[in-house]
Amino acid sequence: MLSKIIVQGLVSGGIYAVLAVGFSLIFGVGKILNMAHTAFYMVSAYIIFYATSMLGLPLPASLTLAIILTTVLGIACYILFFNRVKHHDTTVMIISVALAIIFQEVLLLVFGGHYRGVPPFARGFMEIWQLRVSYQHLIAIVTSGVILIGLWIMLKKTGLGTAIRSVAEDREIANLMGMNVDRILLIVMAISVALAGLAGGVIAPIYMLSPLMWQQPMAIMLAAVVLGGLGSIGGCVLGAFILGFIETIVIFLVPGGAFLQGAVSMSVMVLVLLFRPEGLFGVVFEEERL
Amino acid sequence: MNYLYMFYNWIKQAIFAIPGRVIALVFFIALFCAPLITKSEYFLGIIVLSTIFALFAVSWDLLSGFTGQLNLGHALFFGVSAYAAGLLNIHLHYSPWITIPLGALVAVAVGLVVGVPALRLRGFYLGLVTLTFPLILLGIFFAFPMQTGGELGISGIDRLASSRVAEYYIVAVIFTVSVLLIWKLTDTKNKVIRLGILLHAIREDEITARASGINTTLQKFIAFALSAFFAGIAGGLYAHYMRIATPAALELFFSFQAILWTIFGGITTIYGPVVGVFILYPLLELLSGVPWGEQLRYIIFGVVLIATLMIMPEGLAVWVLDKLEIECPRCKLINAFTRKKCRACRAPLRIKKKTTV
């Protein structure tokens, strides 16, 4: 039981963390509240399903294809829609909701409303300290860990990372310092959507696919981002793991837990926010304090 | 005779001189005359649901547009009231005239609870926190299917009135009164009811508002309570009109629909959400009647929404009124676009700009 909770908690926490980091990046840098973030993750999972089941491609090839196609789709959405109305925050949000609905309906039209499954990358399991971990879960955990650490290094050590952080801090000053803000926003959007696509690819063999699969992770992802503190990458990773573990514990230990998983983790978020309104690691500016 | 003439004069100045109000008058007349033109239950049903959803969207605009307290889980008030009205009706057999106000009061209580985080959070933080409340409640409802009906919801609620036309007029009258009331309450130029200007001040700059002596805590609670009350009335009407209260009334998508409608029509305007609902909801319903419409309707809905927002990011109603009305540069009176001089002070409305070299 305990081993199941730990493994499942690490898997869902890792996936939520990858999603939350992508969402938090584009929100922090571009003030774009992209409600379609998990819709991109769904699109990626469906592309993998299509590539493996219909075209018969091997899994690594279809994963690459899914990430590339999702990223291209995300960049197209950014250039065509978000970029043009980015001065109206709520309008951007509404457009992203509309996009998510369109993706959902297109997938419903093409694949129907049935639950779909993708064959696992690798069968079998291994034992680590008497924890029985299937290779598929191991892949998910390792991938999310590598991605998160890689992103951390990219943001802290490289020139591009410094540019991204400076644009997030103050767009005008960054522009005056000679950074091409528009290009950086585009790059951040591409990274963010690619992360969503990767998350979708990793979970595709674990969870069932359905055109409504984007809604539940979106709520948890938003909760994780708020819990950790908007604009803090480390915070939202921690928030995602906290919520992932709470969700898993509720599923395994509480009767009727599958219905309550979202409710409990969100109640935890609300409680934390009542005592720390800026989230666990959020930054409060003096003028923003009430 | 003299009074009649004064009344005519007032109508002329307050309504006929302003294109936006002429449109509103025509809309309300059409709303009340619709049952005289068509007896089709299908069309009347679409209009009734549009009015209910319009009230819901207007209440979102009151809270999030006017007061600036972004609420992404507005379906909470609607759903709670619908469930409360339904349960009261099923178990205690109260008539709709009691259950709807009681449901709205339950929604107000919930609204005050939701208002507590709003004292400490703002902007997208508040939005994301409010978004979770209906989802938490939904999880609880699913976990206790005995009391709440689970996925199927509550069915067999009493009808609002015995005939469809009577139901239509009840909903239409409640809608008209509520919307005009909200419009009056949020009027920033009103000297007697100062709620509008207070809420406006909180939205623009909360710290300055507090520094100017406004009790922002109280005003925010008032905004939450009012908004929840009207959303609750809409929810109760919906439960009694559809005769069911389902989990769909609490879903994320339903909260977003209020926002979609409002932003489509124009936020912070009160008439914007009404315009949005009365265009988008019938469009969605009528599309399901045509071949392929059932499958494609949400795609068309999304495309129409995005296309409109790309052309008019401020919303449809605001864009149209901007074309139809001109504000006098001197006395700030609203004039029709056909005039060249202000109807009160004769100041020229359009000053030709000198071409700069």
XYZ file of C-alpha atoms in Angstrom:
647
model
C 0.000 0.000 0.000
C 2.674 2.461 1.069
C 4.809 1.643 -1.934
C 1.850 2.158 -4.240
C 1.133 5.522 -2.656
C 4.748 6.635 -2.993
C 5.075 5.571 -6.620
C 1.691 6.915 -7.692
C 2.242 10.131 -5.752
C 5.598 10.671 -7.435
C 4.073 10.023 -10.866
C 1.110 12.364 -10.506
C 3.138 14.928 -8.585
C 5.798 14.901 -11.296
C 3.261 15.296 -14.079
C 1.464 18.121 -12.275
C 4.838 19.736 -11.644
C 5.790 19.656 -15.333
C 2.379 21.083 -16.249
C 2.448 23.715 -13.511
C 5.951 24.864 -14.418
C 4.951 25.366 -18.046
C 1.815 27.255 -17.076
C 3.651 29.343 -14.524
C 6.416 30.236 -17.012
C 4.147 31.735 -19.637
C 2.032 33.431 -16.980
C 5.018 34.878 -15.188
C 6.784 36.081 -18.313
C 3.925 37.088 -20.574
C 0.975 37.578 -18.149
C -0.860 35.084 -20.364
C -3.268 32.974 -18.315
C -3.320 30.014 -20.666
C -6.354 27.940 -19.738
C -5.661 25.766 -22.784
C -2.406 24.541 -21.246
C -3.742 21.119 -20.328
C -5.633 21.010 -23.618
C -2.234 20.958 -25.336
C -1.288 18.073 -23.080
C -4.433 16.257 -24.178
C -3.691 16.952 -27.854
C -0.213 15.497 -27.418
C -1.578 12.337 -25.780
C -4.027 11.882 -28.633
C -1.316 12.385 -31.253
C 0.636 9.567 -29.594
C -2.465 7.419 -29.603
C -3.025 8.135 -33.286
C 0.604 7.550 -34.229
C 0.943 4.258 -32.363
C -2.483 2.728 -32.938
C -3.396 4.006 -36.391
C -0.048 4.620 -38.097
C 1.865 1.907 -36.253
C 4.886 4.078 -35.502
C 7.222 3.020 -32.678
C 6.745 4.870 -29.392
C 9.889 7.050 -29.349
C 9.109 8.293 -32.850
C 5.503 9.042 -31.984
C 6.523 10.816 -28.771
C 8.889 13.062 -30.737
C 6.221 13.664 -33.353
C 3.662 14.527 -30.648
C 5.944 17.039 -28.928
C 6.907 18.708 -32.211
C 3.318 18.929 -33.475
C 2.005 20.227 -30.140
C 4.719 22.862 -29.981
C 3.966 23.986 -33.530
C 0.267 24.171 -32.636
C 1.058 26.195 -29.520
C 3.266 28.637 -31.406
C 0.592 29.009 -34.095
C -2.025 29.770 -31.433
C 0.308 32.281 -29.829
C 1.096 34.121 -33.056
C -2.445 34.030 -34.403
C -4.393 34.807 -31.230
C -2.606 35.551 -27.959
C -0.030 37.898 -29.418
C -2.676 40.179 -30.917
C -4.769 40.730 -27.798
C -2.089 40.363 -25.138
C -2.859 43.798 -23.692
C -6.300 42.647 -22.537
C -5.630 40.047 -19.837
C -9.151 38.689 -19.552
C -9.587 38.539 -23.323
C -6.487 36.361 -23.555
C -7.964 34.067 -20.914
C -11.283 33.805 -22.740
C -9.556 33.051 -26.033
C -7.563 30.278 -24.368
C -10.763 28.802 -22.919
C -12.350 28.943 -26.373
C -9.292 27.224 -27.846
C -9.508 24.472 -25.223
C -13.169 23.923 -26.093
C -12.310 23.784 -29.792
C -9.553 21.207 -29.185
C -11.907 19.142 -27.054
C -14.650 19.188 -29.664
C -12.310 18.448 -32.560
C -10.912 15.432 -30.699
C -14.464 14.338 -29.873
C -15.337 14.614 -33.554
C -12.283 12.710 -34.766
C -11.848 10.043 -32.101
C -15.287 9.900 -30.464
C -15.983 10.009 -26.762
C -14.666 6.513 -25.916
C -11.874 5.977 -23.473
C -8.692 5.125 -25.317
C -5.532 3.432 -24.126
C -1.964 3.582 -25.400
C 0.324 0.531 -25.041
C 3.075 1.083 -22.430
C 6.596 2.053 -23.445
C 8.061 -0.858 -21.505
C 6.443 -3.784 -19.763
C 7.534 -5.377 -16.505
C 8.701 -3.894 -13.236
C 11.702 -3.668 -11.013
C 12.151 -3.628 -7.253
C 13.917 -0.801 -5.478
C 14.162 -1.314 -1.708
C 11.160 -3.636 -1.861
C 9.152 -0.998 -3.738
C 7.667 -2.585 -6.790
C 7.850 0.012 -9.592
C 6.665 -0.739 -13.097
C 8.986 0.517 -15.820
C 6.262 2.756 -17.157
C 5.921 4.603 -13.844
C 9.694 4.729 -13.527
C 9.953 6.359 -16.956
C 7.352 8.948 -15.958
C 9.122 9.759 -12.683
C 12.598 9.940 -14.226
C 11.424 12.015 -17.192
C 9.666 14.587 -15.049
C 12.654 14.763 -12.711
C 15.118 15.251 -15.563
C 12.883 17.864 -17.200
C 12.463 19.843 -13.991
C 16.182 19.808 -13.190
C 17.070 20.663 -16.791
C 14.645 23.570 -16.777
C 16.048 24.785 -13.475
C 19.596 24.769 -14.877
C 18.411 26.440 -18.080
C 16.697 29.258 -16.163
C 19.513 29.840 -13.706
C 22.678 29.284 -15.712
C 22.169 30.091 -19.398
C 21.869 33.431 -21.126
C 18.411 32.629 -22.380
C 17.302 31.754 -18.849
C 18.593 35.051 -17.523
C 16.769 36.860 -20.325
C 13.539 35.031 -19.517
C 13.816 35.854 -15.834
C 14.564 39.488 -16.520
C 11.583 39.832 -18.861
C 9.426 38.276 -16.155
C 10.728 40.774 -13.644
C 10.359 43.937 -15.665
C 9.467 43.843 -19.314
C 10.283 47.460 -20.120
C 13.696 47.475 -18.503
C 14.512 44.176 -20.210
C 13.533 45.761 -23.493
C 15.734 48.771 -22.779
C 18.631 46.419 -22.036
C 18.365 45.200 -25.603
C 16.380 42.014 -25.213
C 13.889 41.166 -27.896
C 10.872 40.771 -25.624
C 8.563 39.497 -28.349
C 11.006 36.784 -29.336
C 11.546 35.743 -25.728
C 7.788 35.513 -25.208
C 7.577 33.296 -28.269
C 10.372 31.064 -26.976
C 8.759 30.822 -23.545
C 5.433 29.917 -25.128
C 7.191 27.202 -27.150
C 8.917 25.827 -24.026
C 5.674 25.929 -22.074
C 3.676 24.072 -24.722
C 6.499 21.589 -25.307
C 6.446 20.798 -21.575
C 2.691 20.233 -21.750
C 3.200 18.017 -24.797
C 5.882 16.007 -23.020
C 3.681 15.563 -19.945
C 0.876 14.345 -22.195
C 3.228 11.925 -23.908
C 4.495 10.487 -20.640
C 1.070 9.939 -19.089
C -0.590 8.625 -22.261
C 0.267 4.954 -21.447
C -0.663 5.335 -17.748
C -4.031 7.086 -17.810
C -7.003 6.616 -20.110
C -7.490 9.173 -22.861
C -10.783 10.963 -23.330
C -11.669 14.362 -24.797
C -12.527 15.610 -21.301
C -9.203 14.581 -19.761
C -7.888 18.158 -19.729
C -10.327 19.509 -17.156
C -9.348 17.670 -14.005
C -5.550 18.167 -14.301
C -6.147 21.809 -15.126
C -7.899 22.468 -11.827
C -5.154 20.674 -9.884
C -2.453 22.417 -11.892
C -3.951 25.829 -11.129
C -4.220 24.866 -7.464
C -0.562 23.812 -7.463
C 0.539 27.050 -9.079
C -1.403 29.152 -6.586
C -0.284 27.014 -3.658
C 3.367 27.430 -4.587
C 3.020 31.084 -5.377
C 2.490 32.551 -8.830
C 5.761 33.309 -10.538
C 7.858 31.024 -8.361
C 9.031 27.964 -10.300
C 10.339 26.112 -7.255
C 7.146 26.894 -5.382
C 4.894 25.436 -8.015
C 6.980 22.256 -8.224
C 6.611 21.819 -4.469
C 2.894 22.650 -4.658
C 2.413 20.092 -7.434
C 4.101 17.336 -5.436
C 2.109 18.196 -2.290
C -1.157 18.053 -4.218
C -0.117 14.927 -6.114
C 0.582 13.079 -2.865
C -2.580 14.330 -1.145
C -4.616 13.201 -4.161
C -3.013 9.746 -4.153
C -3.472 9.297 -0.409
C -7.130 10.257 -0.678
C -7.672 7.809 -3.554
C -6.069 4.919 -1.688
C -7.252 5.517 1.860
C -10.623 7.290 1.782
C -13.772 5.434 0.691
C -15.246 7.136 -2.345
C -11.881 8.845 -2.718
C -11.953 8.976 -6.508
C -14.704 11.602 -6.245
C -13.097 13.479 -3.383
C -9.509 13.617 -4.682
C -9.932 17.033 -6.280
C -12.041 18.368 -3.423
C -9.516 17.475 -0.727
C -6.455 18.785 -2.531
C -8.215 22.020 -3.383
C -9.428 22.466 0.180
C -5.813 22.152 1.308
C -4.867 24.871 -1.155
C -7.628 27.190 0.088
C -6.593 26.615 3.708
C -2.941 27.369 2.966
C -3.911 30.519 1.107
C -5.995 31.777 4.008
C -2.865 31.834 6.144
C -0.330 32.727 3.452
C -2.142 34.702 0.733
C 0.943 34.869 -1.478
C 1.353 31.077 -1.560
C 4.231 29.128 -0.097
C 6.999 30.859 -2.029
C 5.248 33.788 -3.678
C 6.807 37.209 -3.573
C 4.780 40.053 -2.103
C 5.588 43.521 -3.219
C 4.994 46.258 -0.702
C 2.414 48.041 -2.841
C 0.476 44.843 -3.446
C -0.026 44.073 0.230
C -3.496 44.761 1.573
C -52.272 67.033 -20.625
C -49.380 68.975 -19.237
C -48.097 65.917 -17.376
C -48.418 63.848 -20.523
C -46.321 66.397 -22.363
C -43.707 66.375 -19.597
C -43.624 62.591 -19.717
C -43.185 62.697 -23.489
C -40.374 65.183 -23.085
C -38.666 63.007 -20.480
C -38.945 59.934 -22.688
C -37.549 61.911 -25.576
C -34.529 63.099 -23.640
C -33.812 60.018 -21.557
C -34.424 57.336 -24.149
C -34.965 58.429 -27.732
C -31.950 60.712 -27.843
C -29.566 57.897 -26.865
C -29.234 55.039 -29.370
C -28.180 52.508 -26.751
C -31.338 53.054 -24.727
C -33.515 52.865 -27.821
C -32.019 49.444 -28.490
C -32.635 48.442 -24.862
C -36.274 49.611 -25.076
C -36.828 47.701 -28.308
C -35.239 44.641 -26.696
C -37.510 44.726 -23.652
C -40.625 45.334 -25.772
C -39.629 42.395 -27.966
C -39.020 40.270 -24.870
C -42.517 40.930 -23.577
C -44.240 40.596 -26.947
C -42.549 37.359 -28.009
C -45.341 35.044 -26.732
C -47.853 37.067 -28.778
C -45.909 36.372 -31.970
C -44.940 32.727 -31.545
C -46.543 29.968 -29.517
C -43.692 27.566 -30.206
C -42.488 26.092 -26.907
C -39.074 25.553 -28.456
C -38.428 29.219 -29.210
C -39.990 30.441 -25.967
C -37.845 27.913 -24.096
C -34.699 29.285 -25.726
C -35.676 32.818 -24.730
C -36.471 31.785 -21.132
C -33.122 30.032 -20.737
C -31.388 33.026 -22.343
C -32.981 35.377 -19.804
C -31.988 33.115 -16.894
C -28.412 32.826 -18.131
C -28.341 36.566 -18.858
C -29.200 37.281 -15.219
C -26.436 34.870 -14.213
C -23.907 36.566 -16.505
C -24.961 40.035 -15.309
C -24.373 38.986 -11.720
C -20.869 37.875 -12.711
C -20.304 41.245 -14.335
C -21.427 42.993 -11.137
C -18.828 41.135 -9.082
C -15.929 40.662 -11.464
C -16.443 43.478 -13.917
C -17.544 46.267 -11.597
C -15.810 45.374 -8.368
C -12.821 43.736 -10.004
C -13.000 40.644 -7.786
C -12.229 38.045 -10.441
C -14.491 35.076 -9.776
C -13.785 32.055 -11.959
C -16.194 29.808 -10.051
C -19.381 31.775 -10.365
C -21.390 28.623 -11.078
C -21.102 27.954 -7.339
C -23.853 30.470 -6.530
C -26.082 29.290 -9.360
C -25.622 25.618 -8.533
C -25.985 25.975 -4.766
C -29.207 27.889 -5.193
C -30.539 25.425 -7.757
C -29.805 22.498 -5.428
C -31.185 24.323 -2.367
C -34.405 25.239 -4.173
C -34.726 21.709 -5.528
C -34.152 19.992 -2.178
C -36.534 22.349 -0.344
C -39.156 21.692 -2.970
C -38.728 17.920 -3.054
C -38.466 17.235 0.667
C -40.485 20.035 2.276
C -42.859 20.704 -0.666
C -42.431 24.471 -0.491
C -43.787 26.381 -3.482
C -41.378 28.036 -5.943
C -42.266 31.438 -4.479
C -40.566 30.388 -1.239
C -37.809 28.115 -2.533
C -36.338 30.625 -4.991
C -35.807 33.405 -2.405
C -34.558 30.845 0.111
C -32.189 29.396 -2.493
C -30.946 32.901 -3.247
C -30.359 33.473 0.483
C -28.358 30.244 0.690
C -26.331 31.539 -2.252
C -25.786 34.820 -0.368
C -24.488 32.885 2.647
C -22.133 30.958 0.369
C -21.138 34.218 -1.300
C -20.149 35.704 2.052
C -18.007 32.636 2.780
C -16.337 32.937 -0.631
C -15.876 36.638 0.078
C -13.532 35.884 2.994
C -10.545 34.931 0.786
C -11.280 38.027 -1.288
C -10.243 40.144 1.677
C -6.711 38.838 1.408
C -6.317 37.815 -2.233
C -6.687 39.715 -5.446
C -6.497 39.356 -9.187
C -5.715 35.965 -10.622
C -5.008 34.528 -7.161
C -8.584 35.213 -6.154
C -9.793 33.881 -9.494
C -7.951 30.615 -9.067
C -9.157 30.187 -5.472
C -12.791 30.881 -6.345
C -12.451 28.462 -9.252
C -11.887 25.621 -6.816
C -15.005 26.114 -4.658
C -17.582 24.650 -7.084
C -15.206 21.777 -7.821
C -14.860 21.017 -4.105
C -18.645 21.051 -3.748
C -19.004 18.868 -6.832
C -16.645 16.302 -5.323
C -18.699 16.275 -2.104
C -21.939 15.897 -4.071
C -20.537 12.911 -5.945
C -19.279 11.332 -2.737
C -22.744 11.464 -1.115
C -25.120 10.398 -3.901
C -27.925 9.484 -1.481
C -28.682 13.068 -0.505
C -27.756 14.896 -3.694
C -28.588 12.454 -6.447
C -24.930 12.085 -7.485
C -24.337 12.350 -11.220
C -28.032 12.423 -12.054
C -28.908 15.326 -9.777
C -32.370 16.029 -8.399
C -35.331 15.613 -10.690
C -39.077 16.063 -10.383
C -38.988 19.623 -9.046
C -42.289 21.518 -9.283
C -42.958 23.716 -12.273
C -42.784 27.468 -11.858
C -46.382 27.921 -13.025
C -49.044 25.793 -14.655
C -48.671 27.110 -18.201
C -45.582 27.770 -20.309
C -46.601 31.346 -21.101
C -47.099 32.149 -17.411
C -43.639 30.740 -16.692
C -42.271 32.861 -19.518
C -43.731 36.052 -18.069
C -42.592 35.261 -14.515
C -39.010 34.766 -15.702
C -39.142 37.806 -17.995
C -40.463 40.113 -15.256
C -37.931 38.909 -12.673
C -35.146 39.293 -15.238
C -36.194 42.823 -16.219
C -36.566 44.010 -12.623
C -33.248 42.457 -11.551
C -31.236 43.792 -14.466
C -32.662 47.295 -14.159
C -31.970 47.145 -10.421
C -28.350 46.086 -10.965
C -27.991 48.749 -13.638
C -29.254 51.410 -11.209
C -27.135 50.100 -8.324
C -23.961 50.205 -10.350
C -24.646 53.608 -11.893
C -21.554 55.616 -11.004
C -23.319 58.947 -11.547
C -26.054 58.259 -9.005
C -25.945 60.753 -6.115
C -28.228 58.773 -3.774
C -27.060 55.170 -4.062
C -23.305 55.474 -3.970
C -22.603 51.767 -4.287
C -21.637 52.034 -7.959
C -18.908 54.607 -7.438
C -17.616 52.800 -4.332
C -17.278 49.481 -6.156
C -15.694 51.302 -9.080
C -13.151 52.857 -6.719
C -12.281 49.449 -5.253
C -11.680 48.066 -8.711
C -9.478 50.912 -9.845
C -7.280 51.172 -6.760
C -8.139 49.435 -3.561
C -5.487 51.061 -1.402
C -6.460 54.551 -2.503
C -10.106 53.672 -1.898
C -9.269 52.584 1.616
C -7.171 55.664 2.182
C -10.151 57.786 1.108
C -12.218 56.349 3.934
C -14.141 53.685 2.047
C -14.811 50.581 4.110
C -13.530 48.242 1.421
C -14.222 45.118 3.484
C -17.901 45.972 3.813
C -18.247 47.031 0.177
C -16.603 43.847 -1.049
C -18.937 41.758 1.071
C -21.894 43.733 -0.298
C -20.685 43.072 -3.835
C -20.298 39.349 -3.142
C -23.706 39.153 -1.453
C -25.516 41.060 -4.230
C -23.862 39.080 -6.981
C -24.567 35.783 -5.227
C -28.166 36.841 -4.639
C -28.903 37.507 -8.303
C -26.980 34.427 -9.453
C -28.998 32.496 -6.852
C -32.285 33.803 -8.220
C -31.187 32.701 -11.675
C -30.269 29.285 -10.264
C -33.621 28.861 -8.516
C -35.512 29.883 -11.642
C -33.454 27.433 -13.659
C -34.163 24.566 -11.250
C -37.900 25.221 -11.328
C -38.039 25.842 -15.054
C -36.007 22.801 -16.102
C -37.405 20.815 -13.137
C -33.965 19.330 -12.471
C -30.835 20.402 -10.600
C -27.801 18.640 -12.055
C -24.054 18.696 -11.365
C -23.691 20.434 -14.749
C -24.769 23.617 -12.938
C -21.571 23.468 -10.865
C -19.104 22.482 -13.543
C -16.060 24.460 -14.550
C -17.462 24.927 -18.024
C -20.607 26.595 -16.709
C -18.544 29.120 -14.740
C -16.550 29.828 -17.856
C -19.690 30.269 -19.903
C -20.736 33.254 -17.791
C -17.316 34.751 -18.459
C -17.438 33.906 -22.171
C -20.830 35.579 -22.548
C -19.806 38.641 -20.557
C -16.500 39.239 -22.307
C -18.146 38.626 -25.685
C -20.757 41.296 -24.964
C -18.487 43.686 -23.109
C -17.308 43.578 -19.516
C -18.228 46.233 -16.908
C -21.332 47.340 -18.748
C -24.301 45.289 -17.412
C -25.886 45.395 -20.880
C -22.855 43.596 -22.343
C -23.592 40.205 -20.719
C -27.234 40.456 -21.784
C -26.174 41.057 -25.389
C -23.643 38.232 -25.157
C -26.112 35.676 -23.842
C -28.899 36.652 -26.223
C -26.569 36.202 -29.195
C -24.431 33.217 -28.174
C -26.968 31.008 -26.390
C -29.647 31.006 -29.156
C -26.853 30.541 -31.716
C -25.720 27.411 -29.884
C -29.261 26.083 -29.579
C -30.264 26.802 -33.164
C -27.077 25.176 -34.443
C -28.082 21.878 -32.867
C -31.125 21.836 -35.161
C -29.228 21.882 -38.459
C -27.457 18.822 -39.912
C -23.937 18.392 -38.523
C -24.741 21.229 -36.116
C -24.858 18.959 -33.080
C -21.268 17.810 -33.623
C -19.860 21.096 -34.840
C -21.703 23.567 -32.637
C -19.036 24.042 -29.977
C -16.374 24.396 -32.653
C -18.453 27.088 -34.372
C -19.110 28.661 -30.966
C -15.385 28.826 -30.268
C -14.519 30.193 -33.691
C -17.213 32.906 -33.498
C -16.004 33.861 -30.028
C -12.355 34.091 -31.039
C -13.114 35.953 -34.266
C -15.248 38.510 -32.407
C -12.641 39.067 -29.725
C -9.859 39.470 -32.283
C -11.779 42.248 -34.035
C -13.327 43.818 -30.928
C -11.303 42.942 -27.810
C -13.545 45.174 -25.679
C -16.661 43.196 -26.559
C -19.421 43.395 -29.123
C -21.825 45.750 -27.320
C -19.090 48.225 -26.437
C -17.816 48.202 -30.012
C -21.278 48.808 -31.482
C -22.170 51.544 -28.981
C -18.839 53.192 -29.692
C -19.963 53.524 -33.302
C -23.502 54.683 -32.416
C -22.869 57.151 -29.600
C -20.639 60.186 -29.184
C -19.916 61.818 -25.863
C -20.030 65.611 -25.992
C -16.498 66.892 -25.348
C -17.824 69.842 -23.324
C -20.795 68.650 -21.230
C -20.224 64.856 -21.323
C -23.783 64.237 -22.536
C -24.300 61.214 -24.779
C -25.405 61.991 -28.341
C -26.494 59.909 -31.275
C -23.902 59.419 -33.994
C -26.081 61.305 -36.502
C -25.694 64.641 -34.723
C -23.032 67.152 -35.574
C -23.615 69.360 -32.521
C -24.386 68.399 -28.906
C -28.111 68.285 -28.229
C -27.754 70.330 -25.026
C -24.866 72.736 -25.364
C -24.504 72.933 -29.150
C -20.807 72.256 -28.979
C -19.462 70.634 -32.136
C -19.081 66.901 -31.509
C -16.428 66.091 -34.031
C -13.516 68.437 -34.034
C -11.564 68.085 -37.219
C -7.966 67.370 -36.384
C -5.446 69.567 -38.101
C -3.152 67.523 -40.250
C 0.282 67.689 -38.756
C 3.221 68.086 -41.028
